[in-house]
PDB file of C-alpha atoms in Angstrom:
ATOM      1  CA  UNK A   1      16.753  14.555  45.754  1.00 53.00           C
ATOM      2  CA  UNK A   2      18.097  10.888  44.748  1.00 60.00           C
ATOM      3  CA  UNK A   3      14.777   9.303  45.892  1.00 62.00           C
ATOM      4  CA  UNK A   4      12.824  11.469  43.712  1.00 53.00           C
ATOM      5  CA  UNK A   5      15.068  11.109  40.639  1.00 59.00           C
ATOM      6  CA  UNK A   6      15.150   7.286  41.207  1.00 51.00           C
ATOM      7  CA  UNK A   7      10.719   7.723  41.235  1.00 48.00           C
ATOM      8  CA  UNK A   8      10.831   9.252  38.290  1.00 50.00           C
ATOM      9  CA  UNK A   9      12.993   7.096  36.461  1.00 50.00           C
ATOM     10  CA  UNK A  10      11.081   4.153  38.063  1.00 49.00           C
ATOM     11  CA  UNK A  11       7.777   5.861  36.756  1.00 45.00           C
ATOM     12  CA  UNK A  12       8.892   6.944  33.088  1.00 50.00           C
ATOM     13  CA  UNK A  13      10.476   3.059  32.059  1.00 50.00           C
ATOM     14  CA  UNK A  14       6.936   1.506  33.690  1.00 47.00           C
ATOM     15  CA  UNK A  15       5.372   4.241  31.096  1.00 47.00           C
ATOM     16  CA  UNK A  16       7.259   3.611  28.540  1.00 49.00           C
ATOM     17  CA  UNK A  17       7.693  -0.364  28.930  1.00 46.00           C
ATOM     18  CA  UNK A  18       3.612  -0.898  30.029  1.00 43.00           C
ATOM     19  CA  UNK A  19       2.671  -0.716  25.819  1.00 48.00           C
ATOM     20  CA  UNK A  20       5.536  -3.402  25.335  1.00 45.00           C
ATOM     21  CA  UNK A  21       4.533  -5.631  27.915  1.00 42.00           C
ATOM     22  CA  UNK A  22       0.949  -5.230  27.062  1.00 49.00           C
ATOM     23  CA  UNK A  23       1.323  -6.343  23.507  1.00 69.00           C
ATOM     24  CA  UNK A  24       0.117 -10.034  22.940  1.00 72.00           C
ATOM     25  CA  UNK A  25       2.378 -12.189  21.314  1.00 94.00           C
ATOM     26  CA  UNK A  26      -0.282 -15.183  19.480  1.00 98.00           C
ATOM     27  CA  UNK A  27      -0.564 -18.094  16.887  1.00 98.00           C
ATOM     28  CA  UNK A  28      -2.164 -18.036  14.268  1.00 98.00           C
ATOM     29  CA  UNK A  29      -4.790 -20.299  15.823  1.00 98.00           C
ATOM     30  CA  UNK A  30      -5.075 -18.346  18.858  1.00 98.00           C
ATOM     31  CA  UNK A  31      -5.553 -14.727  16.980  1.00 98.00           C
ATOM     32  CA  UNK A  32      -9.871 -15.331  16.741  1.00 98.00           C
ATOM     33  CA  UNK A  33      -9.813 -15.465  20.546  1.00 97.00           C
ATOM     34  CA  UNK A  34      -8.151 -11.852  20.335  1.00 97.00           C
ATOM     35  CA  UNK A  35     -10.749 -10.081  17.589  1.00 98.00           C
ATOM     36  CA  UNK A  36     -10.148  -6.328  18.699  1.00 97.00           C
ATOM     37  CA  UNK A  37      -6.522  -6.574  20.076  1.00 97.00           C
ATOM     38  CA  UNK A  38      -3.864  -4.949  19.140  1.00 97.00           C
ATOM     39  CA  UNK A  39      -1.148  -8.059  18.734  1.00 98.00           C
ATOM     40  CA  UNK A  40       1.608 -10.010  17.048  1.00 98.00           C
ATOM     41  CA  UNK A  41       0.904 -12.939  15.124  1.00 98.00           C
ATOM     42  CA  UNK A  42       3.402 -15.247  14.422  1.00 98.00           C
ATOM     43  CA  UNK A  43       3.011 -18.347  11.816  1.00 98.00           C
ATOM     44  CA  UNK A  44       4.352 -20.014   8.392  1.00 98.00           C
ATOM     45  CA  UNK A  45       3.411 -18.263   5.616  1.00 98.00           C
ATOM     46  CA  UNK A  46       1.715 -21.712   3.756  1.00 98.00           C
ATOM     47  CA  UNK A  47      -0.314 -19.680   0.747  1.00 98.00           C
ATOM     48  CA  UNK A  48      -0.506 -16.326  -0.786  1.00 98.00           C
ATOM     49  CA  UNK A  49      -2.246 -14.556  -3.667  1.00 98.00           C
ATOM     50  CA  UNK A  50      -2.544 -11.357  -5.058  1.00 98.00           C
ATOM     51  CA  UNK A  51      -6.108 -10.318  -6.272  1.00 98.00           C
ATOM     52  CA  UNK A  52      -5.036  -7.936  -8.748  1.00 97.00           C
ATOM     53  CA  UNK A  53      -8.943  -8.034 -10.452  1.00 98.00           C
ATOM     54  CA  UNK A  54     -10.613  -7.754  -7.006  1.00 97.00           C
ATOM     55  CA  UNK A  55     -11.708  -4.625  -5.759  1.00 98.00           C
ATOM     56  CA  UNK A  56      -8.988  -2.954  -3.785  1.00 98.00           C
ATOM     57  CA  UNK A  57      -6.528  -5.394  -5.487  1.00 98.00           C
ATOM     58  CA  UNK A  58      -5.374  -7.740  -1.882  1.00 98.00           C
ATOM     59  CA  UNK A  59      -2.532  -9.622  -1.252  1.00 98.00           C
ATOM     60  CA  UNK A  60      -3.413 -11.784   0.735  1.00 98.00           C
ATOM     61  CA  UNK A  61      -0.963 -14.017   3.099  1.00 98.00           C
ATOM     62  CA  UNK A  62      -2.549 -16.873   5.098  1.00 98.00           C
ATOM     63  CA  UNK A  63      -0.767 -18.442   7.933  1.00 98.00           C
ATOM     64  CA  UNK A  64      -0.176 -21.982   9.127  1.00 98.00           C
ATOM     65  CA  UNK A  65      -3.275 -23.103   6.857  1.00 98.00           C
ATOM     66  CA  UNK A  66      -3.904 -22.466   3.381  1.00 98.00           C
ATOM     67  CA  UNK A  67      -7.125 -20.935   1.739  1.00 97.00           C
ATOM     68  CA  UNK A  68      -9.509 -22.274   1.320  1.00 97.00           C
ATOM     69  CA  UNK A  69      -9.189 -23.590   5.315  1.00 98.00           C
ATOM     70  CA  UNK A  70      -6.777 -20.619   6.456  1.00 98.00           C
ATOM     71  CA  UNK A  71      -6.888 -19.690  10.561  1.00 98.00           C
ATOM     72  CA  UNK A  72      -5.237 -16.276   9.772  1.00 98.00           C
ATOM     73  CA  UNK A  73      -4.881 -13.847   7.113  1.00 98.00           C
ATOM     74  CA  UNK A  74      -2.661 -10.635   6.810  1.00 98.00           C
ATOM     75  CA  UNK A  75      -4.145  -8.431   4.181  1.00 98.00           C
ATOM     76  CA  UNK A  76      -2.322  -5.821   2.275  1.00 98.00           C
ATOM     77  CA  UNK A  77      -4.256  -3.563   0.178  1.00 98.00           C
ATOM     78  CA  UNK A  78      -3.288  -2.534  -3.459  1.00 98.00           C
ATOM     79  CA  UNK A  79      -2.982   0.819  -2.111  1.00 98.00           C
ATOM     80  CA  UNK A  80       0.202  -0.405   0.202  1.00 98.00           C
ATOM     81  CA  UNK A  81       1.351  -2.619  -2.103  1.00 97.00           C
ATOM     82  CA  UNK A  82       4.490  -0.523  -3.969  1.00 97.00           C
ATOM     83  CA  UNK A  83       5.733  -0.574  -0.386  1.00 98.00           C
ATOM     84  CA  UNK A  84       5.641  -4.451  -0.030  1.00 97.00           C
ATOM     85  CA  UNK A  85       7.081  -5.029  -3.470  1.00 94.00           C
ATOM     86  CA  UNK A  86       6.316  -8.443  -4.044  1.00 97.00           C
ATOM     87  CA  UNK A  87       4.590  -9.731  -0.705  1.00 98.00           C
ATOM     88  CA  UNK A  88       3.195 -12.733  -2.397  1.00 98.00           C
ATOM     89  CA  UNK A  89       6.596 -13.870  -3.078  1.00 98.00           C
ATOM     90  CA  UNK A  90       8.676 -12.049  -0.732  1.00 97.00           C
ATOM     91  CA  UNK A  91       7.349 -13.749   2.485  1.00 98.00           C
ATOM     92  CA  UNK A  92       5.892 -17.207   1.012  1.00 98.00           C
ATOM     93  CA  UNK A  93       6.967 -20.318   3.185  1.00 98.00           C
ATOM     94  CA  UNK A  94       8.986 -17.986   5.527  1.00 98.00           C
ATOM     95  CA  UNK A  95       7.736 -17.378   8.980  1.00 98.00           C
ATOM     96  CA  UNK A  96       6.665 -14.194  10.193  1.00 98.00           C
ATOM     97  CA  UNK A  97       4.816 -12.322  12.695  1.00 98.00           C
ATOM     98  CA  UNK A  98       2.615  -9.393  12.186  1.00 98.00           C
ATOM     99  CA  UNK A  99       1.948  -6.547  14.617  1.00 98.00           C
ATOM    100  CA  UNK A 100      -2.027  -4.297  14.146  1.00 98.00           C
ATOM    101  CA  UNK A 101      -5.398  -4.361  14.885  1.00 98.00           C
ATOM    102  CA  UNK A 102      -7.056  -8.028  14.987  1.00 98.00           C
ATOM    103  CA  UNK A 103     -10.519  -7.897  13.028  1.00 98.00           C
ATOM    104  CA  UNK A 104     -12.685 -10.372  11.154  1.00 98.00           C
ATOM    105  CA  UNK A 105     -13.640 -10.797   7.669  1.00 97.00           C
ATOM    106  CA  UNK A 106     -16.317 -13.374   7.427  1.00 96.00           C
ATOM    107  CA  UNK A 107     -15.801 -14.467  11.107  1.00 95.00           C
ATOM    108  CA  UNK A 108     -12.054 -15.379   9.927  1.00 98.00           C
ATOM    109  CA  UNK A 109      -9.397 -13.181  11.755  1.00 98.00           C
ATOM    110  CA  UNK A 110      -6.710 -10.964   9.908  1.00 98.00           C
ATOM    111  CA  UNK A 111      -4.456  -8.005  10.400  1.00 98.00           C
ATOM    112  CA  UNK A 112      -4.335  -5.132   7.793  1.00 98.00           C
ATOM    113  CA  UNK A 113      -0.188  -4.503   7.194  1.00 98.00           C
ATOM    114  CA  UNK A 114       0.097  -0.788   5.962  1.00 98.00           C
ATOM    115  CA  UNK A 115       3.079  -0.373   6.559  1.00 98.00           C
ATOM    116  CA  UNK A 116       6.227  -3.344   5.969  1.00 98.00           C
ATOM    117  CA  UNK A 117       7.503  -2.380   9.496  1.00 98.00           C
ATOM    118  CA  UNK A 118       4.586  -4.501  10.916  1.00 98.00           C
ATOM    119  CA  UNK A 119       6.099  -7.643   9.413  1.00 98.00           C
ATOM    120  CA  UNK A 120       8.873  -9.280  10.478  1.00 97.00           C
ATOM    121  CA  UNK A 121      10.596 -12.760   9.230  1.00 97.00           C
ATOM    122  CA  UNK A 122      11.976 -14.919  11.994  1.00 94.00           C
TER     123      UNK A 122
END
């Protein structure tokens, strides 16, 4: 009986630890190589704007390189936005890592943050 309750509870934390493990921790540089992944990105927040005339009304944070030569973008859509506050202000020059889906926009990669629990400052 002790074997097969020490299994299990070998079993469950490898089941409940293998989504942890698997989660890629990257730069901002590295985050093109990883278009499709589900990651963290980690960087300085170095420029921000909120398109409040474009459609969909972005705010957009770029890490480690500013626009018009940003790496990485997290984009958070005017939709989100009441959630964020001020994200344009709240997490400019601070360093933070975002957790999502890694796609391109115009072969430049970003992560959509729905949700402020996907950022975190360091």
């Amino acid at each position: 009986m002790g074997r097969a309750r020490t299994l299990l509870a070998v079993l469950v934390g490898i089941v409940l630890l293998s989504p942890v493990q698997a989660q890629k921790k990257l730069t901002a540089a590295e985050a093109k190589e990883h278009i499709g992944d589900n990651a963290t990105v980690c960087g300085d927040v170095v420029s921000t704007r909120y398109a409040s005339s474009s459609k969909g009304e972005p705010t957009f944070l770029n890490l480690d390189k500013p626009y018009p030569n940003q790496i990485f973008t997290v984009v958070i859509w005017g939709s989100n936005r009441s959630k964020f506050k001020t994200p344009e202000e709240n997490y400019k020059y601070k360093k933070i890592c975002v957790t999502g889906k890694i796609t391109a926009y115009d072969g430049l990669p970003e992560i959509i943050a729905d949700d402020p629990k996907q950022i975190h400052i360091e």
